[in-house]
């Protein structure tokens, strides 16, 4: 019995032994400035000196700021208190404040608007902090930067002396949440808004209707949510509270009501809107369904006019998203009345019929003073110029839209459910590289959005799907185009991830809990080590493999592993260092570290296998579990050859490569993130040159 | 740079290597039944066989059950789904259900009541499960037991075949939450109720008013919360929702309005109730304040009649708590009017005046059909027999109360803020051992309550203060008196802790987050190892040391360490095994394991010290940090002597003992939990007898 008793106690100890002194970015007092900001500001000048954070810290707000900034300052103080453990005054100082916040222009509206001035400057010296902004939204961003600057340094926390001039590169910096396929309670939305504000994202694109659920209360048409949501929807009161919560953080809320496709849930209560007679029931199956609004009846537009009018009143933002994606036209093709209408109006294809529909909707929205946003599919020659195209296919739609004079929003590269790495999303630029857009056309691209589609997320797992990768997207949208240092991004991302954890996001804590549950014990040892080498397969592969529906429990190993886990980039750094250590003698221990890592995989595998034999949930990953120690052994063998300088036997490289390629094939629900670097080691070992780092 | 990169990746690996195969309580299919239930049922018979949990699992409810049980069954299915990953039918089966739930008597009220029948029987065989109860509350308990029985076993989860007959030992099994000193939002209350239901606690004692805050909305006297709470209070709507949430889980809600002392917050809005003229402001300082209601004016009783009448309507339970503790009588002594009243009525002491007050209040409550509950201080010779005494001083009050015919509730041994171990609270029996109470008098003791006072808790830290220790208290209240096996309790407590983690309680996840924040990195290595050897000092010591107030940030190491962390009892087992291994040859590796543990402390100390030098928050624990490696060295030295069989030099034992005693002294905000076992090792080493386990 005692052999299992000490595991929990010893679990955290490993690393303290292997790498005895290592802390990220906590420079000692007086040390050179270490930039931990995310997103990077447009310009930063470090200066000598620093301002200690102690109980005498105080703040004051000058100029034309309103309640929004006062409340944000109180929140700032509370967060700084939790960060530093120093009890601080919550009310502004009458005079001589340490931090003075100056806002030039009074807020024109309680709600942020596209294109308002978000710039700020921040000056910190040994005695005081000056935060200056044109608008209160700029000041909110400055407070987030200031909080990120606070760092421990010996006997107190401090703010390093800096001069920062900052403004965003793009005005539309969004995150799309799909609450249609899986409902997300308000507290999830709120904490997501906290995370967005921390990294200066400023648009919550709220995907509120889907085949699988109609998530917003309509008082005009109560059967929409009444029959279309299984009781899981936001009341108008809740919607208004979310909008207020977002506005307090400088974030706009743009709702999406997807039409004419993805509309099954509308038709459960109002089948007369459909292009086939029905009856309809809320879908639990994912994918593209045939249900579509009937664009040929005036009664459809009368309904939509009343509904969109109600929503236009509920959502104060100037923009409204009508979806428009993936309307397959099948119901239209099968409906003689619709076919007759198309012939009568010279509409040859379902795309032309949808374009007609879009034009009608655009007119309705214009009357409610809303600009229309839609996915790529709404782009057509006669689309009103005012309409905004959100790009999710290849960028040709974005480029074409800009050529036709439309504003565009880039999303194609930022689909979080595709499990792109933080490096991938960070390097993807909203301005399509190599396109021949004129500067004026490029300016039509307003920014971008990270998209969190809802097939495989729950309120528990969503944070680890969004964070910290969305912070890398946010930096792409905010920081200068020249900011493309992936290694430095990852260094800061690790720090930002901890800061987001402090804000209450669960991207670190929930996966830990999920692994504990799978292991059935507080110390998950081998399972956590295994998990560190894995990421979820992307949306479509999981769907294919598991035949997921809205009802599938999301409690598997795939739900407990991180997209782009830290080990992926860490291995990349280590392998680069190990294979180039003649160029960088400081990293000559990289091979040793790699060896330690691989050895653990081999050692831990029996414990993992023993766990998997007993646990049905782990038996979904039997192949991955059996491949894991072999991957470790390949790494160990490669290191042995690299160290010895002796070439491996003939066929070794081919054999290992074949195994790595086998492990790279889609199988089960998780993917290894270590294969590229293992292949590099194998290839290097297969070269005969003795390695200088041995 | 690379030397820090791999720490996160390797962190979980240690244990997989040291103790390769170890899982708690996941017997393979066909293995003997392992009891993981908490609390233990009154009677359990394991049988051969088991029922696999697969997609065909279904349930049906028969007999006289209402909506409460239907909803609980749906929650049960959802929890079982998350546990097993098997998609299950949410609606009852028309026929042939796997699980049939039979309830004999219809619920007499939507709210649970003291003393209603909570018994149930559970019969599981290879094909079906029968849950039978007299009441729906009994069935709720049975569902919790059933969920605890689900366990992974090879290719599926299963329910082992058992026959259980169960009923609680005590009808009053409570948890007191102090929301006066620190406000706890409704979501914290709700998740606490989930945890209580899981371990069959059935009373939420809600301490709603304190010197530091008046937390309940009064519509009759709106200045109570309006001026007495800094805006942090529960609306009546929220209160009603909590009561409904609790009732759905078989939990009564007993509110406490503390009077005549601990009442500063009442007097901010209504100074005319006070015994001194005021004005009053909400206290941020803890301790016993002088503010007291004036028991000599009829207007006080008129006010309290109206207020308690309002609350009697809001809270449906038959019991209402009036506090009554720690009224220091100073304002009464200083008020000539009050002194004159006392003389006129022959009341010689402030205790007699308080007794007069209590009698008046009891009459008011009786008119509202509420039985009065109060702390020890309300016990007096002429207290109406109906009043219930909650014991928090030594048990003499409980014994005296029972002798005088009062019902009693035992709390003295269950003060969670005193940082008693789970063993301590588990072994403390509500029936005072050795007392000469008659059986009839003993029966007057209704049960007990774990008390969570609010000086040093926040919504973030509270779960780790309550859980899992409250589960050990719950077992004491529910299970037979003969259940006193501490080792077995700890074995099951570790499992229950993981189950409570799955319910959304943050007792495991928040301390991890807090350590990440203190370490400033995802991998907290040395800090987490250090933390595993510590627990918070008790309430009074922290108060003395840190001069805490309501405004003190609760973000220190003390807030991140667990009361009674698992290592404490694990060391006890290991040391016992190591020093008695001749009696238990299976544990002869215990010395090796101890050596590994102590070695880590020594190895990890430099990393911890380096972290502490930079981090002001860790500098509050400088002594503890410097003592830690020395404690590890003492352990290592003791093991060396034990192994060699050579006696240590003269003075060695005295020197080590002195150091251990120094480390045991109150210092800073955390206490070591390892000292008793270290002392045992030192004493054993100092004996000359060669150790047989070497």
Coordinates of C-alpha atoms in Angstrom, one line a residue, chain B residues 68 105-119 135-138 140-141 168 170-173 201-204 243 246-254 315-319 369-371 446:
Chain B
X68 CA -37.2 16.8 -6.9
X105 CA -44.1 8.1 0.7
X106 CA -44.8 11.3 -1.3
X107 CA -42.7 14.3 -0.3
X108 CA -44.7 16.2 2.3
X109 CA -43.0 19.5 1.5
X110 CA -40.7 20.8 -1.2
X111 CA -38.2 21.5 1.6
X112 CA -36.5 18.9 3.6
X113 CA -37.2 18.8 7.3
X114 CA -35.3 17.7 10.4
X115 CA -35.8 14.1 11.2
X116 CA -37.5 13.0 8.1
X117 CA -36.6 9.4 7.0
X118 CA -33.4 9.5 5.0
X119 CA -32.8 5.8 4.8
X135 CA -38.8 9.3 1.0
X136 CA -37.4 11.1 -2.0
X137 CA -34.6 12.5 0.2
X138 CA -33.6 8.9 1.0
X140 CA -31.3 11.3 -3.3
X141 CA -28.8 9.8 -0.8
X168 CA -27.8 8.4 9.0
X170 CA -27.6 11.9 13.2
X171 CA -30.4 13.9 11.6
X172 CA -28.5 17.3 11.8
X173 CA -25.4 17.1 9.6
X201 CA -24.5 16.7 4.7
X202 CA -28.0 18.0 5.0
X203 CA -27.9 21.5 6.7
X204 CA -26.4 24.7 5.3
X243 CA -32.9 27.5 -0.8
X246 CA -30.4 23.2 -1.5
X247 CA -33.8 21.6 -1.2
X248 CA -33.3 19.9 -4.6
X249 CA -30.3 18.2 -2.9
X250 CA -32.0 17.3 0.3
X251 CA -30.3 20.1 2.2
X252 CA -32.1 22.4 4.7
X253 CA -31.0 26.1 4.9
X254 CA -30.9 27.5 8.5
X315 CA -36.5 31.0 4.9
X316 CA -38.9 28.0 5.1
X317 CA -36.9 25.9 7.6
X318 CA -38.4 25.3 11.0
X319 CA -35.2 26.5 12.7
X369 CA -43.3 28.9 14.1
X370 CA -39.5 28.8 14.3
X371 CA -37.4 27.0 16.8
X446 CA -29.1 16.1 17.0

